[in-house]
Amino acid sequence: GAVVSQHPSWVICKSGTSVKIECRSLDFQATTMFWYRQFPKQSLMLMATSNEGSKATYEQGVEKDKFLINHASLTLSTLTVTSAHPEDSSFYICSATNWQGAMSYEQYFGPGTRLTVT
Amino acid sequence: LAKTTQPISMDSYEGQEVNITCSHNNIATNDYITWYQQFPSQGPRFIIQGYKTKVTNEVASLFIPADRKSSTLSLPRVSLSDTAVYYCLVGDNKAAGNKLTFGGGTRVLVKP
């Protein structure tokens, strides 16, 4: 249980185009999803927190107009990289929280999406 | 959010026990300690979580002293497939919107 998927697993796009990445919780309802970005040999960096039915909360330094996040349902959040540039090339990872009972949540990560902007 | 400090890298050999210590001096009362494993080009995978004392599961043990200012992940009898980056995180997992802050992680290389 508690599986999170991402689509696509990798994508190559031309500079100036937009790319949408989907994050789905397959067997649970996720009230909160998170989006991370990871550059080679670096740690994960949180970009934004996405709550179902409300606007995402972006971390400092992350452009909300460039990285559009939509969390329209309890099982789907999307990240759209608008007007992508080569410096946006990175590994994008989502995670979703699931109630574990005993008043605790656990965070489950997707497999990641490799974005390459040419 | 409590900050964590881990060694940048560790080398080991197959069959050995690997212990990775993480410092989290500012851990809060409600914070749990969670360890994740990440292979290249994959999302992090949950290994173990604890609040205090010792927790053991089928893949690892987690030792947490009474002051909770540090924790040690113990991987028994590692194999080549345990080569990965291991992240120590602290956070209040009683909040659905709890954010996890990833530190630098420890790059473990298991040699034959």
JSON list of C-alpha atoms in Angstrom, two decimals:
[
{"chain": "A", "resi": 1, "resn": "GLY", "atom": "CA", "xyz": [0.00, 0.00, 0.00]},
{"chain": "A", "resi": 2, "resn": "ALA", "atom": "CA", "xyz": [0.82, 3.73, -0.03]},
{"chain": "A", "resi": 3, "resn": "VAL", "atom": "CA", "xyz": [2.16, 3.90, -3.57]},
{"chain": "A", "resi": 4, "resn": "VAL", "atom": "CA", "xyz": [2.88, 7.17, -5.31]},
{"chain": "A", "resi": 5, "resn": "SER", "atom": "CA", "xyz": [3.42, 7.33, -9.05]},
{"chain": "A", "resi": 6, "resn": "GLN", "atom": "CA", "xyz": [4.72, 10.05, -11.33]},
{"chain": "A", "resi": 7, "resn": "HIS", "atom": "CA", "xyz": [4.24, 10.59, -15.01]},
{"chain": "A", "resi": 8, "resn": "PRO", "atom": "CA", "xyz": [6.23, 10.90, -17.13]},
{"chain": "A", "resi": 9, "resn": "SER", "atom": "CA", "xyz": [9.33, 9.27, -15.70]},
{"chain": "A", "resi": 10, "resn": "TRP", "atom": "CA", "xyz": [11.45, 11.36, -18.02]},
{"chain": "A", "resi": 11, "resn": "VAL", "atom": "CA", "xyz": [10.82, 14.14, -20.50]},
{"chain": "A", "resi": 12, "resn": "ILE", "atom": "CA", "xyz": [12.88, 16.16, -22.92]},
{"chain": "A", "resi": 13, "resn": "CYS", "atom": "CA", "xyz": [11.53, 19.48, -24.10]},
{"chain": "A", "resi": 14, "resn": "LYS", "atom": "CA", "xyz": [12.70, 22.50, -26.01]},
{"chain": "A", "resi": 15, "resn": "SER", "atom": "CA", "xyz": [13.50, 25.76, -24.31]},
{"chain": "A", "resi": 16, "resn": "GLY", "atom": "CA", "xyz": [10.45, 27.99, -24.01]},
{"chain": "A", "resi": 17, "resn": "THR", "atom": "CA", "xyz": [7.88, 25.21, -23.88]},
{"chain": "A", "resi": 18, "resn": "SER", "atom": "CA", "xyz": [5.87, 24.07, -20.88]},
{"chain": "A", "resi": 19, "resn": "VAL", "atom": "CA", "xyz": [5.92, 20.65, -19.29]},
{"chain": "A", "resi": 20, "resn": "LYS", "atom": "CA", "xyz": [3.38, 19.07, -16.98]},
{"chain": "A", "resi": 21, "resn": "ILE", "atom": "CA", "xyz": [4.33, 16.41, -14.44]},
{"chain": "A", "resi": 22, "resn": "GLU", "atom": "CA", "xyz": [1.67, 14.36, -12.69]},
{"chain": "A", "resi": 23, "resn": "CYS", "atom": "CA", "xyz": [1.85, 12.90, -9.20]},
{"chain": "A", "resi": 24, "resn": "ARG", "atom": "CA", "xyz": [-0.72, 10.34, -8.15]},
{"chain": "A", "resi": 25, "resn": "SER", "atom": "CA", "xyz": [-1.40, 8.51, -4.92]},
{"chain": "A", "resi": 26, "resn": "LEU", "atom": "CA", "xyz": [-2.57, 5.14, -6.18]},
{"chain": "A", "resi": 27, "resn": "ASP", "atom": "CA", "xyz": [-4.11, 3.50, -3.16]},
{"chain": "A", "resi": 28, "resn": "PHE", "atom": "CA", "xyz": [-4.76, 6.25, -0.67]},
{"chain": "A", "resi": 29, "resn": "GLN", "atom": "CA", "xyz": [-6.11, 9.74, -0.50]},
{"chain": "A", "resi": 30, "resn": "ALA", "atom": "CA", "xyz": [-3.49, 12.37, 0.00]},
{"chain": "A", "resi": 31, "resn": "THR", "atom": "CA", "xyz": [-4.61, 15.60, 1.55]},
{"chain": "A", "resi": 32, "resn": "THR", "atom": "CA", "xyz": [-1.15, 17.03, 1.17]},
{"chain": "A", "resi": 33, "resn": "MET", "atom": "CA", "xyz": [1.43, 16.54, -1.53]},
{"chain": "A", "resi": 34, "resn": "PHE", "atom": "CA", "xyz": [4.90, 18.00, -1.78]},
{"chain": "A", "resi": 35, "resn": "TRP", "atom": "CA", "xyz": [7.12, 18.81, -4.75]},
{"chain": "A", "resi": 36, "resn": "TYR", "atom": "CA", "xyz": [10.89, 18.59, -4.58]},
{"chain": "A", "resi": 37, "resn": "ARG", "atom": "CA", "xyz": [13.67, 19.31, -7.01]},
{"chain": "A", "resi": 38, "resn": "GLN", "atom": "CA", "xyz": [17.03, 17.59, -6.99]},
{"chain": "A", "resi": 39, "resn": "PHE", "atom": "CA", "xyz": [20.10, 18.54, -8.99]},
{"chain": "A", "resi": 40, "resn": "PRO", "atom": "CA", "xyz": [22.87, 16.00, -9.63]},
{"chain": "A", "resi": 41, "resn": "LYS", "atom": "CA", "xyz": [24.84, 15.00, -6.55]},
{"chain": "A", "resi": 42, "resn": "GLN", "atom": "CA", "xyz": [22.70, 17.29, -4.40]},
{"chain": "A", "resi": 43, "resn": "SER", "atom": "CA", "xyz": [19.99, 16.78, -1.83]},
{"chain": "A", "resi": 44, "resn": "LEU", "atom": "CA", "xyz": [16.27, 17.17, -2.36]},
{"chain": "A", "resi": 45, "resn": "MET", "atom": "CA", "xyz": [15.02, 20.73, -2.13]},
{"chain": "A", "resi": 46, "resn": "LEU", "atom": "CA", "xyz": [11.41, 21.36, -1.24]},
{"chain": "A", "resi": 47, "resn": "MET", "atom": "CA", "xyz": [9.69, 23.57, -3.79]},
{"chain": "A", "resi": 48, "resn": "ALA", "atom": "CA", "xyz": [6.12, 23.71, -2.60]},
{"chain": "A", "resi": 49, "resn": "THR", "atom": "CA", "xyz": [3.41, 22.18, -0.46]},
{"chain": "A", "resi": 50, "resn": "SER", "atom": "CA", "xyz": [0.16, 21.34, -2.20]},
{"chain": "A", "resi": 51, "resn": "ASN", "atom": "CA", "xyz": [-3.13, 20.91, -0.39]},
{"chain": "A", "resi": 52, "resn": "GLU", "atom": "CA", "xyz": [-6.18, 19.55, -2.14]},
{"chain": "A", "resi": 53, "resn": "GLY", "atom": "CA", "xyz": [-8.56, 22.27, -3.17]},
{"chain": "A", "resi": 54, "resn": "SER", "atom": "CA", "xyz": [-6.37, 25.19, -2.19]},
{"chain": "A", "resi": 55, "resn": "LYS", "atom": "CA", "xyz": [-3.44, 27.15, -3.52]},
{"chain": "A", "resi": 56, "resn": "ALA", "atom": "CA", "xyz": [0.02, 25.72, -3.12]},
{"chain": "A", "resi": 57, "resn": "THR", "atom": "CA", "xyz": [2.47, 27.18, -0.64]},
{"chain": "A", "resi": 58, "resn": "TYR", "atom": "CA", "xyz": [5.82, 27.87, -2.24]},
{"chain": "A", "resi": 59, "resn": "GLU", "atom": "CA", "xyz": [9.18, 27.87, -0.53]},
{"chain": "A", "resi": 60, "resn": "GLN", "atom": "CA", "xyz": [11.24, 31.01, -0.56]},
{"chain": "A", "resi": 61, "resn": "GLY", "atom": "CA", "xyz": [12.98, 31.54, -3.88]},
{"chain": "A", "resi": 62, "resn": "VAL", "atom": "CA", "xyz": [10.63, 29.34, -5.90]},
{"chain": "A", "resi": 63, "resn": "GLU", "atom": "CA", "xyz": [8.74, 31.24, -8.58]},
{"chain": "A", "resi": 64, "resn": "LYS", "atom": "CA", "xyz": [5.07, 30.37, -8.32]},
{"chain": "A", "resi": 65, "resn": "ASP", "atom": "CA", "xyz": [4.33, 31.73, -11.79]},
{"chain": "A", "resi": 66, "resn": "LYS", "atom": "CA", "xyz": [6.95, 29.48, -13.29]},
{"chain": "A", "resi": 67, "resn": "PHE", "atom": "CA", "xyz": [6.14, 26.33, -11.37]},
{"chain": "A", "resi": 68, "resn": "LEU", "atom": "CA", "xyz": [2.38, 26.00, -11.43]},
{"chain": "A", "resi": 69, "resn": "ILE", "atom": "CA", "xyz": [0.95, 23.49, -9.02]},
{"chain": "A", "resi": 70, "resn": "ASN", "atom": "CA", "xyz": [-2.58, 22.17, -9.11]},
{"chain": "A", "resi": 71, "resn": "HIS", "atom": "CA", "xyz": [-4.02, 19.74, -6.58]},
{"chain": "A", "resi": 72, "resn": "ALA", "atom": "CA", "xyz": [-7.51, 19.22, -7.92]},
{"chain": "A", "resi": 73, "resn": "SER", "atom": "CA", "xyz": [-8.28, 15.92, -6.22]},
{"chain": "A", "resi": 74, "resn": "LEU", "atom": "CA", "xyz": [-7.15, 13.84, -3.27]},
{"chain": "A", "resi": 75, "resn": "THR", "atom": "CA", "xyz": [-5.13, 11.57, -5.55]},
{"chain": "A", "resi": 76, "resn": "LEU", "atom": "CA", "xyz": [-3.62, 13.92, -8.11]},
{"chain": "A", "resi": 77, "resn": "SER", "atom": "CA", "xyz": [-1.29, 16.89, -8.04]},
{"chain": "A", "resi": 78, "resn": "THR", "atom": "CA", "xyz": [0.36, 18.37, -11.11]},
{"chain": "A", "resi": 79, "resn": "LEU", "atom": "CA", "xyz": [3.45, 20.51, -11.52]},
{"chain": "A", "resi": 80, "resn": "THR", "atom": "CA", "xyz": [3.73, 22.54, -14.69]},
{"chain": "A", "resi": 81, "resn": "VAL", "atom": "CA", "xyz": [7.08, 24.05, -15.55]},
{"chain": "A", "resi": 82, "resn": "THR", "atom": "CA", "xyz": [6.22, 27.02, -17.72]},
{"chain": "A", "resi": 83, "resn": "SER", "atom": "CA", "xyz": [8.57, 28.46, -20.33]},
{"chain": "A", "resi": 84, "resn": "ALA", "atom": "CA", "xyz": [11.21, 25.94, -19.40]},
{"chain": "A", "resi": 85, "resn": "HIS", "atom": "CA", "xyz": [14.88, 26.80, -19.74]},
{"chain": "A", "resi": 86, "resn": "PRO", "atom": "CA", "xyz": [17.97, 24.61, -19.57]},
{"chain": "A", "resi": 87, "resn": "GLU", "atom": "CA", "xyz": [18.56, 25.63, -15.95]},
{"chain": "A", "resi": 88, "resn": "ASP", "atom": "CA", "xyz": [15.21, 24.01, -15.09]},
{"chain": "A", "resi": 89, "resn": "SER", "atom": "CA", "xyz": [16.64, 20.65, -16.07]},
{"chain": "A", "resi": 90, "resn": "SER", "atom": "CA", "xyz": [16.48, 18.59, -12.91]},
{"chain": "A", "resi": 91, "resn": "PHE", "atom": "CA", "xyz": [14.95, 15.59, -11.17]},
{"chain": "A", "resi": 92, "resn": "TYR", "atom": "CA", "xyz": [11.50, 16.43, -9.85]},
{"chain": "A", "resi": 93, "resn": "ILE", "atom": "CA", "xyz": [10.10, 14.30, -7.05]},
{"chain": "A", "resi": 94, "resn": "CYS", "atom": "CA", "xyz": [6.70, 14.41, -5.42]},
{"chain": "A", "resi": 95, "resn": "SER", "atom": "CA", "xyz": [5.55, 12.96, -2.15]},
{"chain": "A", "resi": 96, "resn": "ALA", "atom": "CA", "xyz": [2.19, 12.47, -0.50]},
{"chain": "A", "resi": 97, "resn": "THR", "atom": "CA", "xyz": [1.18, 12.15, 3.09]},
{"chain": "A", "resi": 98, "resn": "ASN", "atom": "CA", "xyz": [-1.06, 9.38, 4.31]},
{"chain": "A", "resi": 99, "resn": "TRP", "atom": "CA", "xyz": [-2.71, 9.05, 7.66]},
{"chain": "A", "resi": 100, "resn": "GLN", "atom": "CA", "xyz": [-1.16, 6.13, 9.52]},
{"chain": "A", "resi": 101, "resn": "GLY", "atom": "CA", "xyz": [-3.36, 6.12, 12.52]},
{"chain": "A", "resi": 102, "resn": "ALA", "atom": "CA", "xyz": [-2.28, 6.82, 16.08]},
{"chain": "A", "resi": 103, "resn": "MET", "atom": "CA", "xyz": [-2.20, 10.48, 15.11]},
{"chain": "A", "resi": 104, "resn": "SER", "atom": "CA", "xyz": [0.69, 10.21, 12.74]},
{"chain": "A", "resi": 105, "resn": "TYR", "atom": "CA", "xyz": [1.29, 10.79, 9.08]},
{"chain": "A", "resi": 106, "resn": "GLU", "atom": "CA", "xyz": [3.86, 9.22, 6.82]},
{"chain": "A", "resi": 107, "resn": "GLN", "atom": "CA", "xyz": [5.29, 10.72, 3.68]},
{"chain": "A", "resi": 108, "resn": "TYR", "atom": "CA", "xyz": [5.62, 8.53, 0.60]},
{"chain": "A", "resi": 109, "resn": "PHE", "atom": "CA", "xyz": [7.72, 9.51, -2.37]},
{"chain": "A", "resi": 110, "resn": "GLY", "atom": "CA", "xyz": [7.16, 9.06, -6.05]},
{"chain": "A", "resi": 111, "resn": "PRO", "atom": "CA", "xyz": [9.84, 7.64, -8.35]},
{"chain": "A", "resi": 112, "resn": "GLY", "atom": "CA", "xyz": [10.75, 11.04, -9.77]},
{"chain": "A", "resi": 113, "resn": "THR", "atom": "CA", "xyz": [10.65, 12.69, -13.18]},
{"chain": "A", "resi": 114, "resn": "ARG", "atom": "CA", "xyz": [13.80, 13.58, -15.05]},
{"chain": "A", "resi": 115, "resn": "LEU", "atom": "CA", "xyz": [13.33, 16.82, -16.99]},
{"chain": "A", "resi": 116, "resn": "THR", "atom": "CA", "xyz": [15.85, 17.83, -19.63]},
{"chain": "A", "resi": 117, "resn": "VAL", "atom": "CA", "xyz": [15.40, 21.16, -21.37]},
{"chain": "A", "resi": 118, "resn": "THR", "atom": "CA", "xyz": [17.36, 21.60, -24.59]},
{"chain": "B", "resi": 1, "resn": "LEU", "atom": "CA", "xyz": [12.55, 22.92, 11.45]},
{"chain": "B", "resi": 2, "resn": "ALA", "atom": "CA", "xyz": [15.33, 21.03, 13.16]},
{"chain": "B", "resi": 3, "resn": "LYS", "atom": "CA", "xyz": [18.53, 20.90, 11.16]},
{"chain": "B", "resi": 4, "resn": "THR", "atom": "CA", "xyz": [20.44, 17.67, 10.78]},
{"chain": "B", "resi": 5, "resn": "THR", "atom": "CA", "xyz": [24.13, 16.99, 10.30]},
{"chain": "B", "resi": 6, "resn": "GLN", "atom": "CA", "xyz": [25.48, 13.74, 8.86]},
{"chain": "B", "resi": 7, "resn": "PRO", "atom": "CA", "xyz": [28.82, 12.58, 7.51]},
{"chain": "B", "resi": 8, "resn": "ILE", "atom": "CA", "xyz": [29.13, 13.27, 3.81]},
{"chain": "B", "resi": 9, "resn": "SER", "atom": "CA", "xyz": [30.23, 9.78, 2.89]},
{"chain": "B", "resi": 10, "resn": "MET", "atom": "CA", "xyz": [31.17, 6.39, 4.27]},
{"chain": "B", "resi": 11, "resn": "ASP", "atom": "CA", "xyz": [32.81, 3.37, 2.71]},
{"chain": "B", "resi": 12, "resn": "SER", "atom": "CA", "xyz": [32.19, -0.18, 3.83]},
{"chain": "B", "resi": 13, "resn": "TYR", "atom": "CA", "xyz": [32.59, -3.75, 2.66]},
{"chain": "B", "resi": 14, "resn": "GLU", "atom": "CA", "xyz": [30.04, -6.43, 2.02]},
{"chain": "B", "resi": 15, "resn": "GLY", "atom": "CA", "xyz": [28.94, -8.22, 5.16]},
{"chain": "B", "resi": 16, "resn": "GLN", "atom": "CA", "xyz": [29.96, -5.43, 7.50]},
{"chain": "B", "resi": 17, "resn": "GLU", "atom": "CA", "xyz": [27.69, -3.39, 9.73]},
{"chain": "B", "resi": 18, "resn": "VAL", "atom": "CA", "xyz": [27.33, 0.26, 8.79]},
{"chain": "B", "resi": 19, "resn": "ASN", "atom": "CA", "xyz": [26.44, 2.85, 11.39]},
{"chain": "B", "resi": 20, "resn": "ILE", "atom": "CA", "xyz": [25.53, 6.37, 10.36]},
{"chain": "B", "resi": 21, "resn": "THR", "atom": "CA", "xyz": [25.13, 8.99, 13.07]},
{"chain": "B", "resi": 22, "resn": "CYS", "atom": "CA", "xyz": [23.01, 12.07, 12.60]},
{"chain": "B", "resi": 23, "resn": "SER", "atom": "CA", "xyz": [23.07, 15.13, 14.84]},
{"chain": "B", "resi": 24, "resn": "HIS", "atom": "CA", "xyz": [19.87, 17.08, 15.45]},
{"chain": "B", "resi": 25, "resn": "ASN", "atom": "CA", "xyz": [20.55, 19.32, 18.42]},
{"chain": "B", "resi": 26, "resn": "ASN", "atom": "CA", "xyz": [17.41, 21.41, 17.97]},
{"chain": "B", "resi": 27, "resn": "ILE", "atom": "CA", "xyz": [14.93, 18.57, 17.77]},
{"chain": "B", "resi": 28, "resn": "ALA", "atom": "CA", "xyz": [11.51, 19.52, 19.10]},
{"chain": "B", "resi": 29, "resn": "THR", "atom": "CA", "xyz": [9.32, 17.56, 21.48]},
{"chain": "B", "resi": 30, "resn": "ASN", "atom": "CA", "xyz": [6.90, 16.47, 18.77]},
{"chain": "B", "resi": 31, "resn": "ASP", "atom": "CA", "xyz": [9.57, 15.60, 16.21]},
{"chain": "B", "resi": 32, "resn": "TYR", "atom": "CA", "xyz": [10.16, 12.08, 15.04]},
{"chain": "B", "resi": 33, "resn": "ILE", "atom": "CA", "xyz": [13.40, 10.91, 13.42]},
{"chain": "B", "resi": 34, "resn": "THR", "atom": "CA", "xyz": [13.07, 9.31, 10.03]},
{"chain": "B", "resi": 35, "resn": "TRP", "atom": "CA", "xyz": [15.66, 7.80, 7.73]},
{"chain": "B", "resi": 36, "resn": "TYR", "atom": "CA", "xyz": [15.31, 7.48, 3.98]},
{"chain": "B", "resi": 37, "resn": "GLN", "atom": "CA", "xyz": [17.38, 5.68, 1.38]},
{"chain": "B", "resi": 38, "resn": "GLN", "atom": "CA", "xyz": [17.81, 7.00, -2.14]},
{"chain": "B", "resi": 39, "resn": "PHE", "atom": "CA", "xyz": [19.27, 5.28, -5.16]},
{"chain": "B", "resi": 40, "resn": "PRO", "atom": "CA", "xyz": [20.33, 7.32, -8.21]},
{"chain": "B", "resi": 41, "resn": "SER", "atom": "CA", "xyz": [17.40, 8.60, -10.26]},
{"chain": "B", "resi": 42, "resn": "GLN", "atom": "CA", "xyz": [14.83, 7.25, -7.81]},
{"chain": "B", "resi": 43, "resn": "GLY", "atom": "CA", "xyz": [12.67, 8.79, -5.15]},
{"chain": "B", "resi": 44, "resn": "PRO", "atom": "CA", "xyz": [13.63, 8.35, -1.49]},
{"chain": "B", "resi": 45, "resn": "ARG", "atom": "CA", "xyz": [12.49, 5.18, 0.19]},
{"chain": "B", "resi": 46, "resn": "PHE", "atom": "CA", "xyz": [11.44, 5.03, 3.85]},
{"chain": "B", "resi": 47, "resn": "ILE", "atom": "CA", "xyz": [13.76, 2.91, 5.97]},
{"chain": "B", "resi": 48, "resn": "ILE", "atom": "CA", "xyz": [12.87, 3.44, 9.60]},
{"chain": "B", "resi": 49, "resn": "GLN", "atom": "CA", "xyz": [11.38, 5.92, 12.01]},
{"chain": "B", "resi": 50, "resn": "GLY", "atom": "CA", "xyz": [11.63, 6.40, 15.75]},
{"chain": "B", "resi": 51, "resn": "TYR", "atom": "CA", "xyz": [11.00, 8.76, 18.61]},
{"chain": "B", "resi": 52, "resn": "LYS", "atom": "CA", "xyz": [13.26, 7.46, 21.37]},
{"chain": "B", "resi": 53, "resn": "THR", "atom": "CA", "xyz": [15.34, 4.47, 22.48]},
{"chain": "B", "resi": 54, "resn": "LYS", "atom": "CA", "xyz": [15.65, 1.74, 19.88]},
{"chain": "B", "resi": 55, "resn": "VAL", "atom": "CA", "xyz": [13.58, 0.74, 16.90]},
{"chain": "B", "resi": 56, "resn": "THR", "atom": "CA", "xyz": [14.27, -2.29, 14.73]},
{"chain": "B", "resi": 57, "resn": "ASN", "atom": "CA", "xyz": [12.68, -3.54, 11.57]},
{"chain": "B", "resi": 58, "resn": "GLU", "atom": "CA", "xyz": [13.64, -6.06, 8.92]},
{"chain": "B", "resi": 59, "resn": "VAL", "atom": "CA", "xyz": [16.22, -3.82, 7.27]},
{"chain": "B", "resi": 60, "resn": "ALA", "atom": "CA", "xyz": [17.72, -1.59, 9.95]},
{"chain": "B", "resi": 61, "resn": "SER", "atom": "CA", "xyz": [17.91, -0.47, 13.54]},
{"chain": "B", "resi": 62, "resn": "LEU", "atom": "CA", "xyz": [17.65, 3.04, 14.85]},
{"chain": "B", "resi": 63, "resn": "PHE", "atom": "CA", "xyz": [19.27, 4.03, 18.11]},
{"chain": "B", "resi": 64, "resn": "ILE", "atom": "CA", "xyz": [18.17, 7.23, 19.81]},
{"chain": "B", "resi": 65, "resn": "PRO", "atom": "CA", "xyz": [19.74, 8.37, 23.10]},
{"chain": "B", "resi": 66, "resn": "ALA", "atom": "CA", "xyz": [17.67, 9.84, 25.88]},
{"chain": "B", "resi": 67, "resn": "ASP", "atom": "CA", "xyz": [18.44, 13.45, 24.96]},
{"chain": "B", "resi": 68, "resn": "ARG", "atom": "CA", "xyz": [17.37, 12.76, 21.34]},
{"chain": "B", "resi": 69, "resn": "LYS", "atom": "CA", "xyz": [20.01, 15.16, 20.03]},
{"chain": "B", "resi": 70, "resn": "SER", "atom": "CA", "xyz": [21.40, 12.49, 17.77]},
{"chain": "B", "resi": 71, "resn": "SER", "atom": "CA", "xyz": [20.45, 9.17, 16.26]},
{"chain": "B", "resi": 72, "resn": "THR", "atom": "CA", "xyz": [22.31, 6.29, 14.67]},
{"chain": "B", "resi": 73, "resn": "LEU", "atom": "CA", "xyz": [21.08, 4.23, 11.78]},
{"chain": "B", "resi": 74, "resn": "SER", "atom": "CA", "xyz": [22.55, 0.74, 11.80]},
{"chain": "B", "resi": 75, "resn": "LEU", "atom": "CA", "xyz": [22.55, -1.38, 8.66]},
{"chain": "B", "resi": 76, "resn": "PRO", "atom": "CA", "xyz": [23.54, -4.96, 9.49]},
{"chain": "B", "resi": 77, "resn": "ARG", "atom": "CA", "xyz": [25.60, -7.00, 7.04]},
{"chain": "B", "resi": 78, "resn": "VAL", "atom": "CA", "xyz": [25.44, -4.64, 4.09]},
{"chain": "B", "resi": 79, "resn": "SER", "atom": "CA", "xyz": [25.53, -5.83, 0.52]},
{"chain": "B", "resi": 80, "resn": "LEU", "atom": "CA", "xyz": [26.50, -4.08, -2.69]},
{"chain": "B", "resi": 81, "resn": "SER", "atom": "CA", "xyz": [22.88, -3.14, -3.25]},
{"chain": "B", "resi": 82, "resn": "ASP", "atom": "CA", "xyz": [22.93, -1.03, -0.11]},
{"chain": "B", "resi": 83, "resn": "THR", "atom": "CA", "xyz": [25.12, 1.51, -1.89]},
{"chain": "B", "resi": 84, "resn": "ALA", "atom": "CA", "xyz": [22.97, 4.62, -1.77]},
{"chain": "B", "resi": 85, "resn": "VAL", "atom": "CA", "xyz": [22.50, 7.98, -0.13]},
{"chain": "B", "resi": 86, "resn": "TYR", "atom": "CA", "xyz": [20.93, 7.88, 3.32]},
{"chain": "B", "resi": 87, "resn": "TYR", "atom": "CA", "xyz": [19.07, 10.88, 4.66]},
{"chain": "B", "resi": 88, "resn": "CYS", "atom": "CA", "xyz": [18.21, 11.63, 8.27]},
{"chain": "B", "resi": 89, "resn": "LEU", "atom": "CA", "xyz": [15.21, 13.89, 8.79]},
{"chain": "B", "resi": 90, "resn": "VAL", "atom": "CA", "xyz": [13.36, 15.17, 11.81]},
{"chain": "B", "resi": 91, "resn": "GLY", "atom": "CA", "xyz": [9.83, 16.45, 11.78]},
{"chain": "B", "resi": 92, "resn": "ASP", "atom": "CA", "xyz": [6.47, 16.44, 13.46]},
{"chain": "B", "resi": 93, "resn": "ASN", "atom": "CA", "xyz": [4.55, 13.74, 11.66]},
{"chain": "B", "resi": 94, "resn": "LYS", "atom": "CA", "xyz": [1.40, 14.50, 13.58]},
{"chain": "B", "resi": 95, "resn": "ALA", "atom": "CA", "xyz": [0.71, 17.31, 11.15]},
{"chain": "B", "resi": 96, "resn": "ALA", "atom": "CA", "xyz": [-0.52, 16.50, 7.66]},
{"chain": "B", "resi": 97, "resn": "GLY", "atom": "CA", "xyz": [1.28, 19.48, 6.23]},
{"chain": "B", "resi": 98, "resn": "ASN", "atom": "CA", "xyz": [4.52, 18.65, 7.98]},
{"chain": "B", "resi": 99, "resn": "LYS", "atom": "CA", "xyz": [7.42, 19.63, 5.76]},
{"chain": "B", "resi": 100, "resn": "LEU", "atom": "CA", "xyz": [10.54, 17.53, 5.58]},
{"chain": "B", "resi": 101, "resn": "THR", "atom": "CA", "xyz": [13.86, 19.29, 5.17]},
{"chain": "B", "resi": 102, "resn": "PHE", "atom": "CA", "xyz": [16.50, 17.13, 3.58]},
{"chain": "B", "resi": 103, "resn": "GLY", "atom": "CA", "xyz": [20.07, 17.69, 4.67]},
{"chain": "B", "resi": 104, "resn": "GLY", "atom": "CA", "xyz": [23.07, 16.64, 2.67]},
{"chain": "B", "resi": 105, "resn": "GLY", "atom": "CA", "xyz": [22.68, 12.94, 3.33]},
{"chain": "B", "resi": 106, "resn": "THR", "atom": "CA", "xyz": [25.41, 10.32, 3.67]},
{"chain": "B", "resi": 107, "resn": "ARG", "atom": "CA", "xyz": [26.68, 8.63, 0.57]},
{"chain": "B", "resi": 108, "resn": "VAL", "atom": "CA", "xyz": [27.42, 5.01, 1.49]},
{"chain": "B", "resi": 109, "resn": "LEU", "atom": "CA", "xyz": [29.59, 2.97, -0.83]},
{"chain": "B", "resi": 110, "resn": "VAL", "atom": "CA", "xyz": [29.68, -0.76, -0.22]},
{"chain": "B", "resi": 111, "resn": "LYS", "atom": "CA", "xyz": [32.68, -2.45, -1.76]},
{"chain": "B", "resi": 112, "resn": "PRO", "atom": "CA", "xyz": [33.05, -6.13, -2.60]}
]
